[in-house]
Amino acid sequence: MDNHGGAHLGMLMEHPGVEDQAERAMTAVGALVLQLRREAGYSIGSLAAAAGLSPGLLSQIERGQGNPSLTTLIKLSQALKVPVGRFFDTKDQGGALVRRNDRRRLEVAEDNLIYELLTPDMSGQLGMLRAQIAAGWDNEDAPFKHAGEECVTIVQGRLHVCVNGVGYDLEEGDSLTYDSSLPHWYRNPTSEDAVLIGAMTPPSF
């Protein structure tokens, strides 16, 4: 079960109209899930079963009415065999430069969980992102698993990272490099947000 199901997903920017943008973001995510489900030949019931979700929740997500958490998106991405990064917003960066306020963003607002893409997109040989991991959050029940190699550096707070069953307690300034094809998950055991910078090659978050 997804224990973060009440969290709101949004790709939100720092200006008026945030609620409208969140609604549009959920609609866009729902449309993408519907498209990917049909391309993969799944019914709602079969995809829900493959992802370990209820058909009702999946139907709500596809209609833009659900509030999927990152855990839910991880489960869907794994069932659909696409990277979680497909759910980033899709605005065109228009070149190599990414301004701070123009980062492609994936946000679970109520859980204060934010992923920002630091590279223009995920179509090159290298991907970099900034992640803000909320106090108490973890994805042990739905670990990441994607081809390639990854390095994370903690720039704020502390974070427990588990790779293929081996746990590492990281503090500010610590880095960890690992084979990202192995199951890996994060836990913030503290009462404050943690922030990391991650690099992936190939980009396959």
mmCIF file with all atom_site columns, C-alpha atoms in Angstrom:
data_model
loop_
_atom_site.group_PDB
_atom_site.id
_atom_site.type_symbol
_atom_site.label_atom_id
_atom_site.label_alt_id
_atom_site.label_comp_id
_atom_site.label_asym_id
_atom_site.label_entity_id
_atom_site.label_seq_id
_atom_site.pdbx_PDB_ins_code
_atom_site.Cartn_x
_atom_site.Cartn_y
_atom_site.Cartn_z
_atom_site.occupancy
_atom_site.B_iso_or_equiv
_atom_site.pdbx_formal_charge
_atom_site.auth_seq_id
_atom_site.auth_comp_id
_atom_site.auth_asym_id
_atom_site.auth_atom_id
_atom_site.pdbx_PDB_model_num
ATOM 1   C CA . MET A 1 1   ? 0.000  0.000  0.000   1.00 0.00 ? 1   MET A CA 1
ATOM 2   C CA . ASP A 1 2   ? 1.128  3.572  -0.672  1.00 0.00 ? 2   ASP A CA 1
ATOM 3   C CA . ASN A 1 3   ? 1.436  5.259  2.700   1.00 0.00 ? 3   ASN A CA 1
ATOM 4   C CA . HIS A 1 4   ? 1.857  8.680  1.092   1.00 0.00 ? 4   HIS A CA 1
ATOM 5   C CA . GLY A 1 5   ? -1.362 8.593  -0.931  1.00 0.00 ? 5   GLY A CA 1
ATOM 6   C CA . GLY A 1 6   ? -2.648 11.871 0.507   1.00 0.00 ? 6   GLY A CA 1
ATOM 7   C CA . ALA A 1 7   ? 0.253  13.895 -0.868  1.00 0.00 ? 7   ALA A CA 1
ATOM 8   C CA . HIS A 1 8   ? -0.347 16.300 -3.715  1.00 0.00 ? 8   HIS A CA 1
ATOM 9   C CA . LEU A 1 9   ? 1.717  16.060 -6.866  1.00 0.00 ? 9   LEU A CA 1
ATOM 10  C CA . GLY A 1 10  ? 2.542  19.248 -8.668  1.00 0.00 ? 10  GLY A CA 1
ATOM 11  C CA . MET A 1 11  ? 5.183  20.796 -10.863 1.00 0.00 ? 11  MET A CA 1
ATOM 12  C CA . LEU A 1 12  ? 4.927  24.202 -9.206  1.00 0.00 ? 12  LEU A CA 1
ATOM 13  C CA . MET A 1 13  ? 6.616  27.534 -9.870  1.00 0.00 ? 13  MET A CA 1
ATOM 14  C CA . GLU A 1 14  ? 7.184  30.444 -7.477  1.00 0.00 ? 14  GLU A CA 1
ATOM 15  C CA . HIS A 1 15  ? 4.522  32.845 -8.796  1.00 0.00 ? 15  HIS A CA 1
ATOM 16  C CA . PRO A 1 16  ? 0.721  33.337 -8.644  1.00 0.00 ? 16  PRO A CA 1
ATOM 17  C CA . GLY A 1 17  ? -1.521 30.624 -10.001 1.00 0.00 ? 17  GLY A CA 1
ATOM 18  C CA . VAL A 1 18  ? 0.203  27.758 -8.172  1.00 0.00 ? 18  VAL A CA 1
ATOM 19  C CA . GLU A 1 19  ? -3.072 25.923 -7.505  1.00 0.00 ? 19  GLU A CA 1
ATOM 20  C CA . ASP A 1 20  ? -4.068 26.169 -11.168 1.00 0.00 ? 20  ASP A CA 1
ATOM 21  C CA . GLN A 1 21  ? -0.622 24.937 -12.199 1.00 0.00 ? 21  GLN A CA 1
ATOM 22  C CA . ALA A 1 22  ? -0.857 22.021 -9.764  1.00 0.00 ? 22  ALA A CA 1
ATOM 23  C CA . GLU A 1 23  ? -4.219 21.073 -11.257 1.00 0.00 ? 23  GLU A CA 1
ATOM 24  C CA . ARG A 1 24  ? -2.800 21.270 -14.782 1.00 0.00 ? 24  ARG A CA 1
ATOM 25  C CA . ALA A 1 25  ? 0.198  19.229 -13.676 1.00 0.00 ? 25  ALA A CA 1
ATOM 26  C CA . MET A 1 26  ? -2.005 16.468 -12.289 1.00 0.00 ? 26  MET A CA 1
ATOM 27  C CA . THR A 1 27  ? -4.031 16.476 -15.501 1.00 0.00 ? 27  THR A CA 1
ATOM 28  C CA . ALA A 1 28  ? -0.827 16.163 -17.544 1.00 0.00 ? 28  ALA A CA 1
ATOM 29  C CA . VAL A 1 29  ? 0.451  13.299 -15.387 1.00 0.00 ? 29  VAL A CA 1
ATOM 30  C CA . GLY A 1 30  ? -2.886 11.513 -15.685 1.00 0.00 ? 30  GLY A CA 1
ATOM 31  C CA . ALA A 1 31  ? -2.877 11.897 -19.466 1.00 0.00 ? 31  ALA A CA 1
ATOM 32  C CA . LEU A 1 32  ? 0.676  10.524 -19.614 1.00 0.00 ? 32  LEU A CA 1
ATOM 33  C CA . VAL A 1 33  ? -0.213 7.513  -17.449 1.00 0.00 ? 33  VAL A CA 1
ATOM 34  C CA . LEU A 1 34  ? -3.230 6.822  -19.675 1.00 0.00 ? 34  LEU A CA 1
ATOM 35  C CA . GLN A 1 35  ? -1.078 7.079  -22.816 1.00 0.00 ? 35  GLN A CA 1
ATOM 36  C CA . LEU A 1 36  ? 1.632  4.798  -21.419 1.00 0.00 ? 36  LEU A CA 1
ATOM 37  C CA . ARG A 1 37  ? -0.935 2.273  -20.185 1.00 0.00 ? 37  ARG A CA 1
ATOM 38  C CA . ARG A 1 38  ? -2.553 2.036  -23.604 1.00 0.00 ? 38  ARG A CA 1
ATOM 39  C CA . GLU A 1 39  ? 0.806  1.801  -25.374 1.00 0.00 ? 39  GLU A CA 1
ATOM 40  C CA . ALA A 1 40  ? 1.750  -1.072 -23.060 1.00 0.00 ? 40  ALA A CA 1
ATOM 41  C CA . GLY A 1 41  ? -1.565 -2.838 -23.672 1.00 0.00 ? 41  GLY A CA 1
ATOM 42  C CA . TYR A 1 42  ? -2.712 -2.778 -20.054 1.00 0.00 ? 42  TYR A CA 1
ATOM 43  C CA . SER A 1 43  ? -6.262 -2.479 -18.845 1.00 0.00 ? 43  SER A CA 1
ATOM 44  C CA . ILE A 1 44  ? -6.797 -0.334 -15.756 1.00 0.00 ? 44  ILE A CA 1
ATOM 45  C CA . GLY A 1 45  ? -7.175 -3.485 -13.689 1.00 0.00 ? 45  GLY A CA 1
ATOM 46  C CA . SER A 1 46  ? -4.061 -5.197 -15.023 1.00 0.00 ? 46  SER A CA 1
ATOM 47  C CA . LEU A 1 47  ? -1.849 -2.123 -14.587 1.00 0.00 ? 47  LEU A CA 1
ATOM 48  C CA . ALA A 1 48  ? -3.217 -1.526 -11.100 1.00 0.00 ? 48  ALA A CA 1
ATOM 49  C CA . ALA A 1 49  ? -2.390 -5.116 -10.188 1.00 0.00 ? 49  ALA A CA 1
ATOM 50  C CA . ALA A 1 50  ? 1.119  -4.861 -11.689 1.00 0.00 ? 50  ALA A CA 1
ATOM 51  C CA . ALA A 1 51  ? 1.791  -1.645 -9.768  1.00 0.00 ? 51  ALA A CA 1
ATOM 52  C CA . GLY A 1 52  ? 0.202  -2.786 -6.513  1.00 0.00 ? 52  GLY A CA 1
ATOM 53  C CA . LEU A 1 53  ? -2.397 -0.009 -6.607  1.00 0.00 ? 53  LEU A CA 1
ATOM 54  C CA . SER A 1 54  ? -6.177 -0.019 -6.491  1.00 0.00 ? 54  SER A CA 1
ATOM 55  C CA . PRO A 1 55  ? -8.024 0.324  -9.831  1.00 0.00 ? 55  PRO A CA 1
ATOM 56  C CA . GLY A 1 56  ? -9.993 3.206  -8.306  1.00 0.00 ? 56  GLY A CA 1
ATOM 57  C CA . LEU A 1 57  ? -6.837 5.178  -7.488  1.00 0.00 ? 57  LEU A CA 1
ATOM 58  C CA . LEU A 1 58  ? -5.399 4.531  -10.947 1.00 0.00 ? 58  LEU A CA 1
ATOM 59  C CA . SER A 1 59  ? -8.650 5.663  -12.575 1.00 0.00 ? 59  SER A CA 1
ATOM 60  C CA . GLN A 1 60  ? -8.574 8.870  -10.525 1.00 0.00 ? 60  GLN A CA 1
ATOM 61  C CA . ILE A 1 61  ? -4.964 9.544  -11.507 1.00 0.00 ? 61  ILE A CA 1
ATOM 62  C CA . GLU A 1 62  ? -5.729 9.076  -15.198 1.00 0.00 ? 62  GLU A CA 1
ATOM 63  C CA . ARG A 1 63  ? -8.623 11.533 -14.942 1.00 0.00 ? 63  ARG A CA 1
ATOM 64  C CA . GLY A 1 64  ? -6.361 14.079 -13.241 1.00 0.00 ? 64  GLY A CA 1
ATOM 65  C CA . GLN A 1 65  ? -8.323 13.788 -10.001 1.00 0.00 ? 65  GLN A CA 1
ATOM 66  C CA . GLY A 1 66  ? -5.911 11.741 -7.924  1.00 0.00 ? 66  GLY A CA 1
ATOM 67  C CA . ASN A 1 67  ? -3.038 13.049 -5.827  1.00 0.00 ? 67  ASN A CA 1
ATOM 68  C CA . PRO A 1 68  ? -0.265 10.540 -6.557  1.00 0.00 ? 68  PRO A CA 1
ATOM 69  C CA . SER A 1 69  ? 2.714  10.420 -4.252  1.00 0.00 ? 69  SER A CA 1
ATOM 70  C CA . LEU A 1 70  ? 6.240  9.735  -5.426  1.00 0.00 ? 70  LEU A CA 1
ATOM 71  C CA . THR A 1 71  ? 5.866  6.183  -4.127  1.00 0.00 ? 71  THR A CA 1
ATOM 72  C CA . THR A 1 72  ? 2.843  5.754  -6.399  1.00 0.00 ? 72  THR A CA 1
ATOM 73  C CA . LEU A 1 73  ? 4.754  7.172  -9.377  1.00 0.00 ? 73  LEU A CA 1
ATOM 74  C CA . ILE A 1 74  ? 7.683  4.831  -8.707  1.00 0.00 ? 74  ILE A CA 1
ATOM 75  C CA . LYS A 1 75  ? 5.317  1.855  -8.692  1.00 0.00 ? 75  LYS A CA 1
ATOM 76  C CA . LEU A 1 76  ? 3.673  3.018  -11.920 1.00 0.00 ? 76  LEU A CA 1
ATOM 77  C CA . SER A 1 77  ? 6.989  3.707  -13.638 1.00 0.00 ? 77  SER A CA 1
ATOM 78  C CA . GLN A 1 78  ? 8.276  0.253  -12.743 1.00 0.00 ? 78  GLN A CA 1
ATOM 79  C CA . ALA A 1 79  ? 5.101  -1.455 -13.933 1.00 0.00 ? 79  ALA A CA 1
ATOM 80  C CA . LEU A 1 80  ? 5.168  0.558  -17.177 1.00 0.00 ? 80  LEU A CA 1
ATOM 81  C CA . LYS A 1 81  ? 8.957  0.105  -17.559 1.00 0.00 ? 81  LYS A CA 1
ATOM 82  C CA . VAL A 1 82  ? 9.669  3.812  -17.893 1.00 0.00 ? 82  VAL A CA 1
ATOM 83  C CA . PRO A 1 83  ? 11.875 6.037  -15.712 1.00 0.00 ? 83  PRO A CA 1
ATOM 84  C CA . VAL A 1 84  ? 10.246 8.115  -13.001 1.00 0.00 ? 84  VAL A CA 1
ATOM 85  C CA . GLY A 1 85  ? 11.747 11.118 -14.771 1.00 0.00 ? 85  GLY A CA 1
ATOM 86  C CA . ARG A 1 86  ? 9.031  10.828 -17.426 1.00 0.00 ? 86  ARG A CA 1
ATOM 87  C CA . PHE A 1 87  ? 6.763  12.542 -14.899 1.00 0.00 ? 87  PHE A CA 1
ATOM 88  C CA . PHE A 1 88  ? 8.821  15.747 -14.744 1.00 0.00 ? 88  PHE A CA 1
ATOM 89  C CA . ASP A 1 89  ? 7.103  18.701 -16.360 1.00 0.00 ? 89  ASP A CA 1
ATOM 90  C CA . THR A 1 90  ? 7.897  18.974 -20.051 1.00 0.00 ? 90  THR A CA 1
ATOM 91  C CA . LYS A 1 91  ? 8.583  22.647 -20.692 1.00 0.00 ? 91  LYS A CA 1
ATOM 92  C CA . ASP A 1 92  ? 11.327 23.248 -23.267 1.00 0.00 ? 92  ASP A CA 1
ATOM 93  C CA . GLN A 1 93  ? 14.517 24.644 -21.732 1.00 0.00 ? 93  GLN A CA 1
ATOM 94  C CA . GLY A 1 94  ? 15.706 25.889 -25.123 1.00 0.00 ? 94  GLY A CA 1
ATOM 95  C CA . GLY A 1 95  ? 19.422 25.122 -24.817 1.00 0.00 ? 95  GLY A CA 1
ATOM 96  C CA . ALA A 1 96  ? 22.221 24.184 -22.447 1.00 0.00 ? 96  ALA A CA 1
ATOM 97  C CA . LEU A 1 97  ? 21.523 26.811 -19.771 1.00 0.00 ? 97  LEU A CA 1
ATOM 98  C CA . VAL A 1 98  ? 19.027 26.073 -17.007 1.00 0.00 ? 98  VAL A CA 1
ATOM 99  C CA . ARG A 1 99  ? 18.153 29.101 -14.889 1.00 0.00 ? 99  ARG A CA 1
ATOM 100 C CA . ARG A 1 100 ? 17.336 28.487 -11.249 1.00 0.00 ? 100 ARG A CA 1
ATOM 101 C CA . ASN A 1 101 ? 13.677 29.462 -11.696 1.00 0.00 ? 101 ASN A CA 1
ATOM 102 C CA . ASP A 1 102 ? 13.288 27.448 -14.899 1.00 0.00 ? 102 ASP A CA 1
ATOM 103 C CA . ARG A 1 103 ? 14.198 23.987 -13.657 1.00 0.00 ? 103 ARG A CA 1
ATOM 104 C CA . ARG A 1 104 ? 11.915 21.140 -14.625 1.00 0.00 ? 104 ARG A CA 1
ATOM 105 C CA . ARG A 1 105 ? 10.281 20.148 -11.373 1.00 0.00 ? 105 ARG A CA 1
ATOM 106 C CA . LEU A 1 106 ? 8.485  17.218 -9.782  1.00 0.00 ? 106 LEU A CA 1
ATOM 107 C CA . GLU A 1 107 ? 6.890  18.124 -6.464  1.00 0.00 ? 107 GLU A CA 1
ATOM 108 C CA . VAL A 1 108 ? 4.847  16.226 -3.897  1.00 0.00 ? 108 VAL A CA 1
ATOM 109 C CA . ALA A 1 109 ? 3.712  19.408 -2.226  1.00 0.00 ? 109 ALA A CA 1
ATOM 110 C CA . GLU A 1 110 ? 2.164  18.307 1.067   1.00 0.00 ? 110 GLU A CA 1
ATOM 111 C CA . ASP A 1 111 ? 5.129  16.047 1.827   1.00 0.00 ? 111 ASP A CA 1
ATOM 112 C CA . ASN A 1 112 ? 7.635  18.780 0.967   1.00 0.00 ? 112 ASN A CA 1
ATOM 113 C CA . LEU A 1 113 ? 9.352  16.407 -1.444  1.00 0.00 ? 113 LEU A CA 1
ATOM 114 C CA . ILE A 1 114 ? 10.872 18.189 -4.440  1.00 0.00 ? 114 ILE A CA 1
ATOM 115 C CA . TYR A 1 115 ? 12.965 16.971 -7.375  1.00 0.00 ? 115 TYR A CA 1
ATOM 116 C CA . GLU A 1 116 ? 14.455 19.552 -9.740  1.00 0.00 ? 116 GLU A CA 1
ATOM 117 C CA . LEU A 1 117 ? 16.291 18.660 -12.939 1.00 0.00 ? 117 LEU A CA 1
ATOM 118 C CA . LEU A 1 118 ? 19.575 20.592 -13.233 1.00 0.00 ? 118 LEU A CA 1
ATOM 119 C CA . THR A 1 119 ? 20.282 19.444 -16.784 1.00 0.00 ? 119 THR A CA 1
ATOM 120 C CA . PRO A 1 120 ? 18.000 20.721 -19.586 1.00 0.00 ? 120 PRO A CA 1
ATOM 121 C CA . ASP A 1 121 ? 16.435 17.301 -20.107 1.00 0.00 ? 121 ASP A CA 1
ATOM 122 C CA . MET A 1 122 ? 17.171 13.596 -19.709 1.00 0.00 ? 122 MET A CA 1
ATOM 123 C CA . SER A 1 123 ? 18.093 12.852 -23.314 1.00 0.00 ? 123 SER A CA 1
ATOM 124 C CA . GLY A 1 124 ? 21.872 13.351 -23.037 1.00 0.00 ? 124 GLY A CA 1
ATOM 125 C CA . GLN A 1 125 ? 24.579 11.171 -21.530 1.00 0.00 ? 125 GLN A CA 1
ATOM 126 C CA . LEU A 1 126 ? 24.470 12.823 -18.097 1.00 0.00 ? 126 LEU A CA 1
ATOM 127 C CA . GLY A 1 127 ? 21.619 13.792 -15.819 1.00 0.00 ? 127 GLY A CA 1
ATOM 128 C CA . MET A 1 128 ? 21.813 15.888 -12.663 1.00 0.00 ? 128 MET A CA 1
ATOM 129 C CA . LEU A 1 129 ? 19.117 16.756 -10.176 1.00 0.00 ? 129 LEU A CA 1
ATOM 130 C CA . ARG A 1 130 ? 18.550 18.439 -6.845  1.00 0.00 ? 130 ARG A CA 1
ATOM 131 C CA . ALA A 1 131 ? 16.283 16.625 -4.418  1.00 0.00 ? 131 ALA A CA 1
ATOM 132 C CA . GLN A 1 132 ? 14.725 17.918 -1.224  1.00 0.00 ? 132 GLN A CA 1
ATOM 133 C CA . ILE A 1 133 ? 13.817 14.953 0.984   1.00 0.00 ? 133 ILE A CA 1
ATOM 134 C CA . ALA A 1 134 ? 11.255 15.717 3.671   1.00 0.00 ? 134 ALA A CA 1
ATOM 135 C CA . ALA A 1 135 ? 11.787 14.910 7.321   1.00 0.00 ? 135 ALA A CA 1
ATOM 136 C CA . GLY A 1 136 ? 10.685 11.344 8.041   1.00 0.00 ? 136 GLY A CA 1
ATOM 137 C CA . TRP A 1 137 ? 10.158 10.388 4.389   1.00 0.00 ? 137 TRP A CA 1
ATOM 138 C CA . ASP A 1 138 ? 11.367 7.121  2.884   1.00 0.00 ? 138 ASP A CA 1
ATOM 139 C CA . ASN A 1 139 ? 10.683 4.957  -0.155  1.00 0.00 ? 139 ASN A CA 1
ATOM 140 C CA . GLU A 1 140 ? 11.760 1.598  1.242   1.00 0.00 ? 140 GLU A CA 1
ATOM 141 C CA . ASP A 1 141 ? 8.474  0.080  0.035   1.00 0.00 ? 141 ASP A CA 1
ATOM 142 C CA . ALA A 1 142 ? 9.131  1.224  -3.557  1.00 0.00 ? 142 ALA A CA 1
ATOM 143 C CA . PRO A 1 143 ? 12.895 1.490  -4.131  1.00 0.00 ? 143 PRO A CA 1
ATOM 144 C CA . PHE A 1 144 ? 14.402 3.091  -7.200  1.00 0.00 ? 144 PHE A CA 1
ATOM 145 C CA . LYS A 1 145 ? 15.979 0.800  -9.779  1.00 0.00 ? 145 LYS A CA 1
ATOM 146 C CA . HIS A 1 146 ? 17.296 2.038  -13.129 1.00 0.00 ? 146 HIS A CA 1
ATOM 147 C CA . ALA A 1 147 ? 20.194 1.318  -15.460 1.00 0.00 ? 147 ALA A CA 1
ATOM 148 C CA . GLY A 1 148 ? 23.502 3.087  -14.984 1.00 0.00 ? 148 GLY A CA 1
ATOM 149 C CA . GLU A 1 149 ? 25.629 4.612  -12.248 1.00 0.00 ? 149 GLU A CA 1
ATOM 150 C CA . GLU A 1 150 ? 24.669 7.294  -9.766  1.00 0.00 ? 150 GLU A CA 1
ATOM 151 C CA . CYS A 1 151 ? 26.459 9.579  -7.320  1.00 0.00 ? 151 CYS A CA 1
ATOM 152 C CA . VAL A 1 152 ? 24.700 11.577 -4.619  1.00 0.00 ? 152 VAL A CA 1
ATOM 153 C CA . THR A 1 153 ? 26.188 14.325 -2.448  1.00 0.00 ? 153 THR A CA 1
ATOM 154 C CA . ILE A 1 154 ? 24.441 15.613 0.668   1.00 0.00 ? 154 ILE A CA 1
ATOM 155 C CA . VAL A 1 155 ? 24.416 19.415 0.710   1.00 0.00 ? 155 VAL A CA 1
ATOM 156 C CA . GLN A 1 156 ? 22.069 19.851 3.670   1.00 0.00 ? 156 GLN A CA 1
ATOM 157 C CA . GLY A 1 157 ? 21.019 17.639 6.556   1.00 0.00 ? 157 GLY A CA 1
ATOM 158 C CA . ARG A 1 158 ? 21.467 13.894 6.906   1.00 0.00 ? 158 ARG A CA 1
ATOM 159 C CA . LEU A 1 159 ? 20.143 10.975 4.865   1.00 0.00 ? 159 LEU A CA 1
ATOM 160 C CA . HIS A 1 160 ? 20.164 7.189  5.105   1.00 0.00 ? 160 HIS A CA 1
ATOM 161 C CA . VAL A 1 161 ? 20.724 5.575  1.704   1.00 0.00 ? 161 VAL A CA 1
ATOM 162 C CA . CYS A 1 162 ? 20.297 1.822  1.249   1.00 0.00 ? 162 CYS A CA 1
ATOM 163 C CA . VAL A 1 163 ? 21.728 0.110  -1.842  1.00 0.00 ? 163 VAL A CA 1
ATOM 164 C CA . ASN A 1 164 ? 20.902 -3.551 -2.419  1.00 0.00 ? 164 ASN A CA 1
ATOM 165 C CA . GLY A 1 165 ? 20.398 -4.106 1.312   1.00 0.00 ? 165 GLY A CA 1
ATOM 166 C CA . VAL A 1 166 ? 23.505 -2.221 2.472   1.00 0.00 ? 166 VAL A CA 1
ATOM 167 C CA . GLY A 1 167 ? 22.778 0.981  4.408   1.00 0.00 ? 167 GLY A CA 1
ATOM 168 C CA . TYR A 1 168 ? 24.857 4.154  4.524   1.00 0.00 ? 168 TYR A CA 1
ATOM 169 C CA . ASP A 1 169 ? 24.341 7.084  6.887   1.00 0.00 ? 169 ASP A CA 1
ATOM 170 C CA . LEU A 1 170 ? 25.352 10.231 5.020   1.00 0.00 ? 170 LEU A CA 1
ATOM 171 C CA . GLU A 1 171 ? 25.976 13.664 6.494   1.00 0.00 ? 171 GLU A CA 1
ATOM 172 C CA . GLU A 1 172 ? 26.479 17.060 4.885   1.00 0.00 ? 172 GLU A CA 1
ATOM 173 C CA . GLY A 1 173 ? 29.403 16.880 2.447   1.00 0.00 ? 173 GLY A CA 1
ATOM 174 C CA . ASP A 1 174 ? 29.356 13.068 2.130   1.00 0.00 ? 174 ASP A CA 1
ATOM 175 C CA . SER A 1 175 ? 29.051 11.414 -1.292  1.00 0.00 ? 175 SER A CA 1
ATOM 176 C CA . LEU A 1 176 ? 27.988 7.922  -2.299  1.00 0.00 ? 176 LEU A CA 1
ATOM 177 C CA . THR A 1 177 ? 28.458 6.285  -5.709  1.00 0.00 ? 177 THR A CA 1
ATOM 178 C CA . TYR A 1 178 ? 26.606 3.106  -6.643  1.00 0.00 ? 178 TYR A CA 1
ATOM 179 C CA . ASP A 1 179 ? 25.247 0.905  -9.400  1.00 0.00 ? 179 ASP A CA 1
ATOM 180 C CA . SER A 1 180 ? 21.757 2.312  -9.859  1.00 0.00 ? 180 SER A CA 1
ATOM 181 C CA . SER A 1 181 ? 20.492 -0.926 -11.420 1.00 0.00 ? 181 SER A CA 1
ATOM 182 C CA . LEU A 1 182 ? 20.488 -2.265 -7.850  1.00 0.00 ? 182 LEU A CA 1
ATOM 183 C CA . PRO A 1 183 ? 17.446 -1.454 -5.679  1.00 0.00 ? 183 PRO A CA 1
ATOM 184 C CA . HIS A 1 184 ? 18.136 1.727  -3.708  1.00 0.00 ? 184 HIS A CA 1
ATOM 185 C CA . TRP A 1 185 ? 16.054 3.891  -1.438  1.00 0.00 ? 185 TRP A CA 1
ATOM 186 C CA . TYR A 1 186 ? 16.329 6.935  0.785   1.00 0.00 ? 186 TYR A CA 1
ATOM 187 C CA . ARG A 1 187 ? 15.207 7.673  4.327   1.00 0.00 ? 187 ARG A CA 1
ATOM 188 C CA . ASN A 1 188 ? 15.402 10.990 6.128   1.00 0.00 ? 188 ASN A CA 1
ATOM 189 C CA . PRO A 1 189 ? 15.487 9.931  9.805   1.00 0.00 ? 189 PRO A CA 1
ATOM 190 C CA . THR A 1 190 ? 15.680 13.507 11.101  1.00 0.00 ? 190 THR A CA 1
ATOM 191 C CA . SER A 1 191 ? 13.194 16.269 11.863  1.00 0.00 ? 191 SER A CA 1
ATOM 192 C CA . GLU A 1 192 ? 14.584 18.552 9.141   1.00 0.00 ? 192 GLU A CA 1
ATOM 193 C CA . ASP A 1 193 ? 14.608 18.414 5.349   1.00 0.00 ? 193 ASP A CA 1
ATOM 194 C CA . ALA A 1 194 ? 17.669 16.967 3.624   1.00 0.00 ? 194 ALA A CA 1
ATOM 195 C CA . VAL A 1 195 ? 18.948 18.187 0.267   1.00 0.00 ? 195 VAL A CA 1
ATOM 196 C CA . LEU A 1 196 ? 21.080 16.210 -2.162  1.00 0.00 ? 196 LEU A CA 1
ATOM 197 C CA . ILE A 1 197 ? 22.621 16.733 -5.574  1.00 0.00 ? 197 ILE A CA 1
ATOM 198 C CA . GLY A 1 198 ? 22.594 13.607 -7.720  1.00 0.00 ? 198 GLY A CA 1
ATOM 199 C CA . ALA A 1 199 ? 24.371 12.770 -10.978 1.00 0.00 ? 199 ALA A CA 1
ATOM 200 C CA . MET A 1 200 ? 23.319 9.858  -13.184 1.00 0.00 ? 200 MET A CA 1
ATOM 201 C CA . THR A 1 201 ? 24.776 8.332  -16.284 1.00 0.00 ? 201 THR A CA 1
ATOM 202 C CA . PRO A 1 202 ? 22.893 7.598  -18.384 1.00 0.00 ? 202 PRO A CA 1
ATOM 203 C CA . PRO A 1 203 ? 20.098 9.860  -17.054 1.00 0.00 ? 203 PRO A CA 1
ATOM 204 C CA . SER A 1 204 ? 17.452 7.374  -16.021 1.00 0.00 ? 204 SER A CA 1
ATOM 205 C CA . PHE A 1 205 ? 15.885 8.570  -12.758 1.00 0.00 ? 205 PHE A CA 1
#
